[in-house]
């Protein structure tokens, strides 16, 4: 099954995704012209049309650059969605940046015939239901939810030329957008008044604080130190990729490395560290960040200070004539690090600077959040690594990114995957965070099952408590929801379907249960489950099945589904199918059921077994109450005398007569009537399934046990484990994880 999604004029296909709608947290931008009614009244219709075209083209161009989808045009207003089809965790940031750029493009600038437009922009974040197949530019009815009305109301309260934000958008962009809180405004139907913020402009995010102790990760630190040291010691450059999902502590590990690895064999090591901002304005901004750190240039430095610092950094590396030509090129790249020829020339000079530094002193170049960078940054790093390898320099590259980053790294690259913390380590981290935040340490037991071994999730939960979250409820923090939602959206349709269906089910995940919930053929989910394990989203369990690596992932995956579809998946997964009759041999011998193969059979109705262990015990307890001559209790089962509820072996002796008694296994054949079990078939031990696991969920009793003559034509048969091939057995469909090969008899 495929779902076609039309985006603008291009058709893309999301394969194997059976869900036409999703509940998603999106950001809505609403922009409208100030005084449009009076403006239109005084213009000729042809001028109005020309003005509208210029206005809509300008706004739509900005929205598309920031990956927004225009849902509709309403008069002079434009409504756009961010994160409706795919989220990267920065939907609100992109929407606010788009709003600020729209204002810069339109505010007080002539559009047509000298006409200047002023607009108001409102940005709100919240949950909606999205029709995935209708996420197209200019579509209608794509999203439904209160957040759309909120964005429209915020636009009304925004000042001309301003961008108004709701509380959720302000929280999502804190530290990325400079904001100014205003007096709450009254909104019809909302009590109390709605708080409003105005976006002032983008800010450069500062370095994360890592002032607490590092808990765990000793093995990872030692491994990376050894590899970096070997690269420098042997003058054989290495590229090491530090891979982990958001919240796994990748950046903290990089910080610890830069602080702890300062010398190798007594030689001082120089670090050159850059970071990639979300959606940088210029594609080479991370390279410019590396150069600023290398030369000690601050963002507040003026042109003269930048020039002097570049000259000081390059003088020991290049001859004076080369310094004179390189400094202006580097200044241009720092000012405008775009993909232009001038910027690329500056990046090439920066690469040569790094290589010459490595020739004088061991150098480690590290780039954080490389998955956010443009391809030009990857090309820069590949060229740097290749040149260092050719020259045999003591240089190492350390890149930090998420697992889904698809860049092809060089052959010598090593990948270090950052897994979840152990339970004991997570508890220590939570106790430290709670103590530092002034929260009760007793909350560790409440938080431990929620953080899933991710330090970032632990910090987010503690922060939510400081912000006033109810300790009894502990809702999923917004930051965690955004990050986990982005992880989910990076998956293809099949893996998303498996995760979202599995999220609605409790306990361990089995492929059979997922297949049944999605209505797939048996075994179809197995490749997707293996890929999810390889990606670190699922963990294989010691029993057959899988568990979610992060509890938050299970919650977000389940909540993405509409309520009706959640109920469908749960109903399908809970459905216990009838037994399927399967032959052990492709061509079972005639008479396998009612012939010689059944001569050692003892008869029991398997479909009377209850759905739960208690019912199973009750069934066999009932069998044990009647014995020969009316005897009751366990002694009745130990007697071999035939009764109306038993079928015994023939009196004639056979080769099986001298066989040593041993455990018996269930062999089931098709039953045309009600055949009771015999006491000899009931051994004094609990019923266990394949692999020694207790039987569960075998279905409700279909009928009470009634005496049936032993001459019935077709029986459910209990045979010895050594019964010759050919006996037909019934293998239950899921929910059992593996086919039921046999079932020991039980008292």
XYZ file of C-alpha atoms in Angstrom:
747
model
C 0.000 0.000 0.000
C 1.339 3.419 -0.888
C 0.177 6.909 -0.065
C 0.972 9.615 -2.607
C 1.727 13.054 -1.178
C 1.744 16.016 -3.536
C 4.124 18.791 -2.576
C 3.781 21.820 -4.808
C 3.993 20.415 -8.334
C 6.159 17.425 -7.478
C 4.764 14.056 -6.494
C 6.531 12.079 -3.813
C 5.572 8.697 -2.494
C 5.633 7.613 1.127
C 5.649 3.820 0.837
C 3.767 1.388 3.001
C 2.204 3.876 5.370
C -1.388 2.993 6.181
C -2.268 6.104 8.214
C -3.888 8.942 6.238
C -3.962 11.287 9.242
C -1.670 12.061 12.153
C -1.887 14.056 15.348
C 1.130 16.334 15.243
C 2.505 19.319 17.128
C 2.992 21.978 14.461
C 3.719 25.686 14.342
C 1.257 27.908 12.488
C 2.221 31.263 10.980
C -0.511 33.762 10.132
C 0.404 36.966 8.257
C -1.950 39.750 7.172
C -1.592 43.194 5.602
C -2.285 46.188 7.825
C -5.098 48.379 6.463
C -5.714 46.206 3.403
C -9.388 47.204 3.098
C -8.676 50.919 2.752
C -5.781 50.184 0.415
C -7.844 48.032 -1.937
C -10.725 50.532 -2.008
C -8.545 53.259 -3.470
C -6.736 51.122 -6.060
C -7.736 49.964 -9.503
C -8.509 46.197 -9.635
C -5.560 45.628 -11.944
C -3.259 47.368 -9.481
C -4.750 45.313 -6.651
C -4.005 42.117 -8.534
C -0.415 43.157 -9.277
C 0.116 44.128 -5.653
C -1.321 40.844 -4.363
C 0.894 38.831 -6.685
C 4.012 40.653 -5.561
C 3.004 40.280 -1.916
C 2.099 36.579 -2.108
C 5.209 35.718 -4.123
C 7.434 37.440 -1.590
C 5.800 35.754 1.404
C 5.648 32.314 -0.212
C 9.307 32.514 -1.236
C 10.363 33.217 2.347
C 8.157 30.438 3.718
C 9.532 27.872 1.288
C 13.130 28.788 2.148
C 12.355 27.996 5.779
C 10.518 24.779 4.824
C 7.051 26.065 5.560
C 3.943 24.882 3.698
C 1.365 27.482 2.666
C -1.965 25.953 3.580
C -4.229 28.708 2.324
C -4.603 32.314 1.242
C -7.524 34.073 2.909
C -8.054 37.481 1.349
C -4.773 39.256 2.058
C -3.772 36.800 4.799
C -1.399 33.878 4.435
C -1.490 30.810 6.674
C 1.482 28.429 6.711
C 2.352 25.260 8.605
C 5.754 24.191 9.900
C 6.219 20.548 10.826
C 3.007 19.347 9.200
C 4.636 16.544 7.254
C 8.173 16.350 8.647
C 9.707 17.762 11.801
C 13.330 18.357 12.642
C 12.640 19.580 16.167
C 13.038 23.250 15.144
C 9.678 23.945 13.548
C 8.929 26.897 15.837
C 12.389 28.363 15.231
C 11.959 28.167 11.463
C 8.499 29.740 11.659
C 9.747 32.685 13.733
C 12.743 33.196 11.460
C 10.378 33.167 8.475
C 8.141 35.740 10.166
C 11.085 38.030 10.857
C 12.306 37.681 7.267
C 8.822 38.462 5.912
C 8.802 41.659 7.930
C 12.271 42.594 6.687
C 11.235 41.978 3.082
C 7.954 43.942 3.237
C 8.145 46.533 5.986
C 8.237 50.033 4.485
C 9.561 48.793 1.141
C 7.875 49.703 -2.135
C 6.119 46.785 -3.838
C 4.167 48.073 -6.889
C 4.040 51.693 -8.057
C 5.703 52.854 -4.869
C 3.076 51.249 -2.584
C 4.517 50.196 0.762
C 2.980 47.367 2.767
C 3.046 46.697 6.464
C 2.078 43.311 7.860
C 1.359 41.690 11.186
C 2.557 38.151 11.893
C 1.329 35.748 14.552
C 3.057 32.433 15.344
C 1.500 29.732 17.537
C 2.499 26.151 18.359
C 0.136 23.335 19.290
C -1.400 20.014 18.382
C -3.456 19.485 15.244
C -4.752 16.638 13.141
C -3.039 16.674 9.746
C -4.255 15.076 6.516
C -0.927 13.810 5.231
C -2.142 13.405 1.673
C -3.271 17.033 1.524
C -0.060 18.697 2.731
C 0.330 20.804 -0.401
C 0.959 24.452 -0.959
C -2.388 26.195 -1.376
C -4.384 23.261 -0.008
C -7.382 23.591 2.259
C -8.317 21.780 5.422
C -4.884 20.253 5.872
C -4.794 20.832 9.646
C -7.484 21.137 12.281
C -6.973 22.400 15.806
C -7.294 25.348 18.178
C -3.739 26.480 17.446
C -4.863 27.824 14.045
C -7.310 30.196 15.705
C -4.651 31.179 18.239
C -2.213 32.163 15.470
C -4.876 34.287 13.778
C -5.703 36.044 17.066
C -2.038 36.689 17.851
C -1.639 38.312 14.448
C -4.405 40.745 15.338
C -2.571 41.778 18.513
C 0.839 42.110 16.867
C 2.112 45.578 16.172
C 2.600 46.502 12.495
C 5.960 45.133 11.442
C 6.160 42.776 14.456
C 5.985 39.000 15.027
C 3.827 37.899 17.983
C 4.458 34.540 19.677
C 2.380 32.322 21.925
C 3.827 30.827 25.119
C 4.616 27.453 23.522
C 6.475 29.097 20.644
C 8.386 31.316 23.040
C 9.489 28.287 25.049
C 10.498 26.364 21.920
C 12.683 29.230 20.676
C 14.199 30.295 23.993
C 17.935 30.782 23.551
C 17.581 30.961 19.766
C 15.337 34.029 19.377
C 15.548 37.232 21.362
C 12.077 37.790 22.836
C 10.229 40.521 24.692
C 7.210 39.606 26.790
C 4.169 41.844 26.535
C 1.101 42.317 28.664
C -1.315 39.370 28.275
C -4.126 40.139 25.843
C -7.792 39.145 26.132
C -8.934 36.641 23.531
C -12.568 35.747 22.967
C -13.396 32.469 24.651
C -10.083 32.320 26.525
C -9.811 32.810 30.281
C -7.425 34.097 31.569
C -5.860 36.491 29.024
C -3.305 34.970 26.681
C 0.385 35.815 27.278
C 2.175 37.246 24.249
C 5.821 37.675 23.287
C 7.323 39.677 20.455
C 10.263 38.215 18.544
C 13.118 40.685 18.275
C 15.674 38.745 16.237
C 17.845 35.649 16.096
C 20.660 35.121 18.552
C 23.697 32.939 18.328
C 23.282 30.091 20.815
C 25.994 30.012 23.409
C 27.929 26.973 24.538
C 26.019 24.517 26.703
C 26.901 24.499 30.365
C 28.521 21.277 31.562
C 29.240 22.078 35.177
C 28.009 18.831 36.740
C 29.925 15.580 37.117
C 30.082 13.208 34.176
C 28.277 10.014 35.161
C 29.085 6.887 33.202
C 30.676 6.954 29.732
C 34.106 5.921 31.039
C 34.434 3.192 28.441
C 33.444 5.509 25.593
C 35.868 8.182 26.789
C 38.743 5.726 27.056
C 38.077 4.292 23.601
C 37.946 7.683 21.895
C 41.040 8.907 23.732
C 42.955 5.836 22.593
C 41.964 6.348 18.962
C 42.749 10.062 18.982
C 46.055 9.380 20.656
C 46.944 6.699 18.110
C 46.202 9.078 15.227
C 48.507 11.718 16.656
C 51.210 9.342 17.846
C 51.461 7.448 14.541
C 50.786 10.477 12.318
C 47.936 8.567 10.670
C 44.840 10.794 10.572
C 41.601 9.251 11.801
C 38.001 10.333 11.464
C 35.903 9.348 14.474
C 32.133 9.720 14.432
C 30.389 10.097 17.761
C 26.839 8.945 17.079
C 23.800 9.115 19.321
C 20.205 10.359 19.425
C 19.232 13.719 20.840
C 19.592 13.680 24.602
C 22.180 10.894 24.702
C 24.932 13.213 25.926
C 26.991 13.542 22.733
C 27.910 17.187 23.276
C 28.772 16.532 26.916
C 31.142 13.782 25.849
C 32.813 16.136 23.358
C 33.200 18.737 26.095
C 34.823 16.174 28.372
C 37.249 15.160 25.635
C 38.360 18.732 24.929
C 38.939 19.294 28.625
C 40.694 16.008 29.364
C 42.800 15.257 26.279
C 45.389 18.039 26.244
C 48.613 16.103 25.645
C 49.719 12.955 23.852
C 53.088 11.522 24.833
C 53.984 14.860 26.359
C 53.122 16.827 23.209
C 50.462 19.537 23.686
C 47.339 18.991 21.576
C 45.364 21.833 20.058
C 41.595 21.582 19.689
C 39.633 23.448 17.024
C 35.912 23.036 17.750
C 32.968 24.246 15.692
C 29.231 23.766 15.989
C 26.376 23.799 13.525
C 23.362 25.952 14.325
C 19.897 24.827 13.311
C 19.279 26.099 9.784
C 22.252 28.468 9.579
C 21.760 31.568 7.478
C 24.841 30.652 5.443
C 26.012 27.212 4.368
C 29.645 27.738 5.438
C 28.799 29.150 8.862
C 30.333 26.110 10.686
C 33.614 26.655 8.809
C 33.525 30.321 9.819
C 32.939 29.148 13.406
C 36.085 26.999 13.206
C 38.094 29.961 11.940
C 36.788 32.272 14.661
C 37.796 29.781 17.330
C 41.178 29.278 15.724
C 41.996 32.993 15.574
C 40.193 33.977 18.787
C 37.718 36.234 16.973
C 34.576 37.287 18.837
C 31.282 38.119 17.133
C 31.407 41.583 18.676
C 34.795 42.375 17.106
C 34.834 45.064 14.462
C 36.559 44.782 11.063
C 39.853 46.195 12.374
C 39.967 43.739 15.279
C 39.130 40.828 12.963
C 41.933 41.854 10.591
C 44.497 42.076 13.376
C 43.565 38.691 14.851
C 43.735 36.979 11.454
C 47.160 38.482 10.760
C 48.416 37.277 14.144
C 47.115 33.752 13.515
C 48.484 33.430 9.956
C 51.907 35.075 10.351
C 53.625 31.982 11.878
C 52.186 29.770 9.124
C 52.544 31.693 5.833
C 55.052 34.074 4.241
C 54.106 37.771 4.416
C 52.902 37.958 0.820
C 50.574 35.011 1.368
C 49.259 36.543 4.583
C 48.430 39.770 2.754
C 46.260 37.954 0.196
C 44.722 35.385 2.564
C 43.439 37.758 5.246
C 40.974 39.690 3.006
C 39.584 36.404 1.618
C 39.058 35.057 5.120
C 37.394 38.290 6.196
C 34.921 38.027 3.326
C 34.060 34.461 4.323
C 33.523 35.487 7.941
C 31.232 38.314 6.850
C 29.203 36.269 4.345
C 29.804 32.517 4.723
C 27.503 31.558 1.867
C 28.142 29.245 -1.065
C 29.551 31.928 -3.328
C 32.909 31.581 -5.083
C 34.482 34.128 -2.729
C 33.294 32.242 0.359
C 34.485 28.916 -1.058
C 37.896 30.436 -1.730
C 38.049 31.577 1.888
C 37.110 28.057 3.041
C 39.974 26.618 0.985
C 42.399 28.989 2.715
C 40.944 28.001 6.086
C 41.572 24.347 5.247
C 45.212 25.114 4.419
C 45.553 26.994 7.710
C 44.387 23.903 9.609
C 46.804 21.655 7.731
C 49.772 23.931 8.466
C 48.773 24.110 12.106
C 48.771 20.296 12.267
C 52.269 20.236 10.762
C 53.528 22.387 13.651
C 51.487 20.878 16.469
C 49.055 17.933 16.867
C 45.550 19.114 15.989
C 42.059 17.732 16.612
C 39.234 19.281 14.595
C 35.782 18.637 16.068
C 32.374 19.590 14.657
C 29.255 19.217 16.793
C 25.786 18.547 15.341
C 27.176 17.865 11.893
C 23.820 16.463 10.775
C 22.527 20.062 10.749
C 25.223 21.264 8.368
C 24.929 21.813 4.634
C 26.738 19.437 2.237
C 29.419 22.093 1.696
C 30.654 21.509 5.260
C 30.960 17.769 4.667
C 32.951 18.422 1.505
C 35.227 20.750 3.456
C 35.909 18.068 6.080
C 36.469 15.348 3.483
C 39.034 17.502 1.677
C 40.758 18.310 4.983
C 40.947 14.650 5.964
C 42.211 13.562 2.549
C 44.967 16.181 2.477
C 46.070 15.344 6.039
C 46.233 11.646 5.135
C 48.383 12.333 2.082
C 50.805 14.449 4.111
C 50.899 12.089 7.113
C 49.995 14.799 9.613
C 49.137 14.295 13.310
C 45.520 15.343 12.786
C 42.247 13.776 13.872
C 38.656 14.605 12.968
C 35.874 14.136 15.500
C 32.307 14.642 14.278
C 29.199 14.459 16.438
C 25.842 13.729 14.869
C 22.613 11.766 15.022
C 22.318 8.191 13.718
C 20.276 9.135 10.667
C 23.008 11.353 9.195
C 23.566 9.809 5.765
C 26.923 11.325 4.809
C 29.448 8.793 3.548
C 32.470 8.989 5.802
C 35.987 7.989 4.658
C 37.116 4.397 4.954
C 39.386 4.880 8.013
C 36.510 6.433 9.987
C 35.535 4.822 13.269
C 32.023 5.083 14.631
C 31.331 5.224 18.344
C 27.669 4.784 19.239
C 26.465 6.407 22.449
C 23.983 4.051 24.070
C 21.664 4.671 27.032
C 23.034 4.915 30.550
C 22.693 1.938 32.834
C 19.906 2.061 35.396
C 22.302 2.682 38.268
C 23.994 5.504 36.369
C 20.644 7.080 35.465
C 19.678 6.995 39.142
C 22.896 8.729 40.156
C 22.375 11.397 37.513
C 18.789 12.016 38.595
C 19.782 12.328 42.244
C 22.424 14.888 41.313
C 20.048 16.898 39.115
C 17.230 16.847 41.674
C 19.547 17.890 44.503
C 20.994 20.759 42.465
C 17.463 21.897 41.507
C 16.193 21.738 45.091
C 13.690 18.971 44.326
C 12.955 15.919 46.494
C 15.397 13.093 45.830
C 12.521 10.649 46.372
C 11.342 11.539 42.863
C 14.143 9.384 41.448
C 11.918 6.300 41.566
C 9.201 8.172 39.691
C 11.537 9.559 37.030
C 13.791 6.570 36.446
C 11.368 4.614 34.209
C 10.684 7.739 32.127
C 14.160 8.887 31.115
C 15.200 5.714 29.280
C 18.889 6.156 30.087
C 19.156 9.461 28.195
C 20.817 12.246 30.206
C 19.046 14.918 28.162
C 15.647 13.463 29.011
C 16.575 13.353 32.694
C 17.559 17.028 32.637
C 14.353 17.961 30.781
C 12.139 16.227 33.342
C 13.918 17.915 36.252
C 13.610 21.281 34.494
C 9.880 20.703 34.045
C 9.578 20.085 37.795
C 11.378 23.351 38.500
C 8.973 25.096 36.114
C 5.990 23.802 38.094
C 5.076 20.449 36.533
C 2.927 18.212 38.714
C 5.170 15.462 40.171
C 2.190 13.088 40.249
C 1.431 13.493 36.531
C 4.838 14.380 35.013
C 3.782 15.143 31.434
C 6.296 14.606 28.684
C 8.494 17.746 28.495
C 8.063 19.768 25.322
C 11.760 19.614 24.478
C 11.717 15.821 24.690
C 8.566 15.630 22.598
C 10.119 17.775 19.864
C 13.340 15.764 19.763
C 11.605 12.383 19.787
C 9.129 13.515 17.142
C 12.039 14.454 14.902
C 13.549 10.984 15.421
C 10.263 9.443 14.352
C 9.983 11.632 11.253
C 13.443 10.637 10.055
C 12.182 7.081 9.521
C 10.669 5.743 6.337
C 6.976 4.884 6.193
C 7.325 1.213 7.065
C 9.401 1.736 10.192
C 7.160 4.595 11.319
C 4.138 2.358 10.906
C 5.762 -0.374 13.004
C 6.731 2.030 15.791
C 3.363 3.776 15.894
C 1.438 0.509 15.946
C 3.771 -0.946 18.573
C 3.364 2.178 20.688
C -0.326 1.422 21.145
C 0.422 -2.037 22.539
C 1.613 -2.773 26.040
C 4.530 -4.900 27.169
C 7.036 -6.434 24.810
C 6.653 -6.043 21.068
C 6.473 -9.093 18.856
C 6.539 -9.131 15.094
C 3.399 -11.247 14.972
C 1.450 -8.757 17.085
C 2.616 -5.805 14.985
C 1.696 -7.617 11.772
C -1.752 -8.349 13.113
C -2.290 -4.763 14.337
C -1.326 -3.317 10.946
C -3.185 -5.963 8.977
C 0.027 -7.119 7.318
C 0.958 -10.576 6.176
C 2.922 -12.547 8.801
C 6.610 -11.699 8.823
C 6.333 -8.411 6.974
C 7.378 -6.322 9.984
C 10.520 -8.390 10.693
C 12.920 -6.350 8.454
C 11.625 -3.066 9.882
C 12.062 -4.346 13.436
C 15.662 -5.330 12.708
C 16.379 -1.881 11.240
C 14.862 -0.207 14.303
C 17.141 -2.277 16.536
C 20.149 -1.322 14.403
C 19.118 2.339 14.696
C 18.952 2.139 18.491
C 15.212 2.819 18.699
C 14.267 -0.701 19.807
C 16.116 -3.096 22.075
C 16.001 -6.877 21.662
C 14.640 -8.564 24.762
C 16.023 -11.729 26.318
C 12.615 -13.252 25.659
C 11.439 -13.244 22.058
C 10.374 -9.674 21.385
C 11.506 -6.055 21.499
C 11.246 -3.101 23.863
C 11.377 0.633 23.158
C 14.803 2.115 23.844
C 13.214 5.328 25.154
C 9.815 5.453 26.916
C 9.228 8.874 25.362
C 9.473 7.343 21.896
C 6.675 4.907 22.698
C 4.452 7.707 23.985
C 5.042 10.033 21.044
C 4.611 7.222 18.514
C 1.273 6.197 20.026
C -0.015 9.750 20.405
C 0.653 10.452 16.726
C -2.228 8.117 15.820
C -5.804 9.383 15.801
C -7.948 7.894 18.556
C -10.013 5.779 16.189
C -6.963 4.197 14.596
C -5.424 3.523 17.999
C -8.545 1.594 18.924
C -8.385 -0.383 15.674
C -4.772 -1.391 16.257
C -5.480 -2.415 19.847
C -8.527 -4.434 18.840
C -6.633 -6.266 16.132
C -3.703 -7.031 18.417
C -5.996 -8.281 21.181
C -7.919 -10.569 18.841
C -7.069 -14.244 19.567
C -7.456 -16.244 16.367
C -8.507 -19.887 16.094
C -5.970 -22.668 15.750
C -4.746 -23.425 12.285
C -4.382 -27.058 11.339
C -0.869 -27.759 10.067
C 0.672 -31.052 8.977
C 4.111 -31.976 10.233
C 4.807 -33.560 6.826
C 3.860 -32.095 3.503
C 1.840 -35.230 2.751
C 0.672 -36.772 6.016
C -0.020 -40.494 5.772
C -3.570 -41.595 5.497
C -4.993 -42.594 8.817
C -2.723 -40.299 10.720
C -5.707 -39.066 12.644
C -7.895 -42.129 12.935
C -5.430 -44.936 12.349
C -2.254 -46.497 13.654
C -0.567 -43.166 14.240
C -3.183 -42.417 16.888
C -2.918 -45.690 18.735
C -0.730 -44.166 21.455
C -2.857 -41.060 21.641
C -4.532 -39.653 24.695
C -7.321 -37.214 23.994
C -7.894 -33.655 25.227
C -9.845 -30.678 23.904
C -7.253 -27.921 23.412
C -9.849 -25.314 22.573
C -11.184 -25.573 26.105
C -7.982 -24.078 27.459
C -8.648 -20.629 28.968
C -7.152 -17.373 27.916
C -5.328 -16.952 31.194
C -3.189 -19.140 33.382
C -5.891 -19.275 36.040
C -8.374 -20.677 33.571
C -5.824 -23.184 32.376
C -5.285 -24.409 35.925
C -9.013 -24.573 36.476
C -9.505 -26.774 33.433
C -6.918 -29.308 34.509
C -8.090 -29.161 38.104
C -11.533 -30.084 36.879
C -10.067 -33.020 34.968
C -8.339 -34.229 38.103
C -11.511 -34.482 40.191
C -13.005 -37.577 38.592
C -11.254 -40.936 38.544
C -12.155 -44.602 38.177
C -15.031 -45.584 40.305
C -15.775 -42.001 41.158
C -12.415 -41.309 42.780
C -11.431 -37.672 43.023
C -8.209 -35.776 43.429
C -4.731 -36.326 42.039
C -4.902 -40.071 42.629
C -7.508 -40.279 39.927
C -4.981 -39.048 37.403
C -2.396 -41.582 38.447
C -4.754 -44.493 37.801
C -4.778 -45.785 34.294
C -8.292 -47.311 34.302
C -10.525 -46.195 31.468
C -13.570 -44.101 32.258
C -16.143 -42.345 30.088
C -13.791 -39.333 30.093
C -10.709 -41.214 28.952
C -9.359 -42.936 25.875
C -6.725 -45.572 26.566
C -4.175 -47.359 24.509
C -5.183 -50.578 22.826
C -4.645 -53.726 24.862
C -2.392 -55.218 22.220
C 1.267 -54.794 22.884
C 3.446 -52.868 20.525
C 6.920 -51.531 20.196
C 6.049 -48.570 22.388
C 5.017 -50.666 25.363
C 8.505 -50.921 26.808
C 9.316 -47.270 26.283
C 10.413 -45.427 29.380
C 7.803 -43.027 30.644
C 8.733 -39.418 30.130
C 7.261 -35.986 29.607
C 4.503 -35.813 27.060
C 3.907 -33.072 24.498
C 0.653 -31.882 23.021
C -0.097 -33.113 19.525
C -3.308 -31.599 18.225
C -5.424 -32.874 15.357
C -8.641 -31.530 13.913
C -11.650 -32.213 16.109
C -15.108 -32.840 14.760
C -16.684 -33.249 18.156
C -16.212 -32.721 21.845
C -13.538 -35.120 23.081
C -12.400 -34.990 26.686
C -8.842 -35.443 27.857
C -7.639 -38.565 29.611
C -5.951 -38.445 32.992
C -2.876 -40.202 31.649
C -2.332 -37.167 29.441
C -2.071 -34.899 32.453
C 1.403 -34.747 34.022
C 2.056 -33.148 37.377
C 3.779 -29.963 36.230
C 2.587 -26.567 34.958
C 1.729 -26.088 31.314
C 4.634 -24.620 29.405
C 4.956 -23.536 25.808
C 7.772 -23.589 23.332
C 10.983 -22.421 24.909
C 9.756 -23.295 28.401
C 7.605 -20.215 28.808
C 4.264 -20.452 30.632
C 1.297 -20.476 28.317
C -0.690 -17.275 28.122
C -3.475 -15.872 26.021
C -4.544 -19.113 24.403
C -8.112 -17.955 24.030
C -11.367 -18.278 25.910
C -12.866 -21.718 26.597
C -14.976 -22.604 23.619
C -17.122 -25.223 25.342
C -17.323 -27.174 28.600
C -15.663 -30.586 28.801
C -18.144 -33.380 28.191
C -17.643 -37.154 28.027
C -17.362 -38.502 24.518
C -16.987 -42.108 23.403
C -13.481 -43.110 22.529
C -14.658 -44.233 19.127
C -15.174 -40.706 17.824
C -13.932 -40.348 14.313
C -11.718 -37.318 14.892
C -9.956 -36.396 18.127
C -7.647 -33.837 19.703
C -4.676 -35.983 20.553
C -1.972 -35.919 23.202
C 0.942 -38.042 22.049
C 4.301 -38.958 23.483
C 7.222 -36.790 22.450
C 8.518 -39.667 20.418
C 5.395 -40.170 18.344
C 6.354 -40.968 14.751
C 6.068 -38.196 12.155
C 2.777 -37.703 10.437
C 0.607 -36.686 13.315
C -1.189 -33.467 12.575
C -0.823 -30.751 15.179
C -2.521 -27.397 15.581
C -0.279 -24.358 15.713
C -1.955 -21.314 17.206
C -1.672 -18.001 15.412
C -0.237 -15.018 17.280
C -0.247 -13.552 19.945
C 2.321 -16.259 20.674
C 5.673 -15.043 19.422
C 6.806 -18.394 18.014
C 4.790 -21.265 16.566
C 3.760 -23.732 19.250
C 5.716 -26.906 18.580
C 4.422 -28.788 21.574
C 2.826 -28.326 24.927
C 3.702 -30.455 27.963
C 0.693 -31.921 29.722
C -0.160 -30.290 33.014
C -2.062 -31.124 36.170
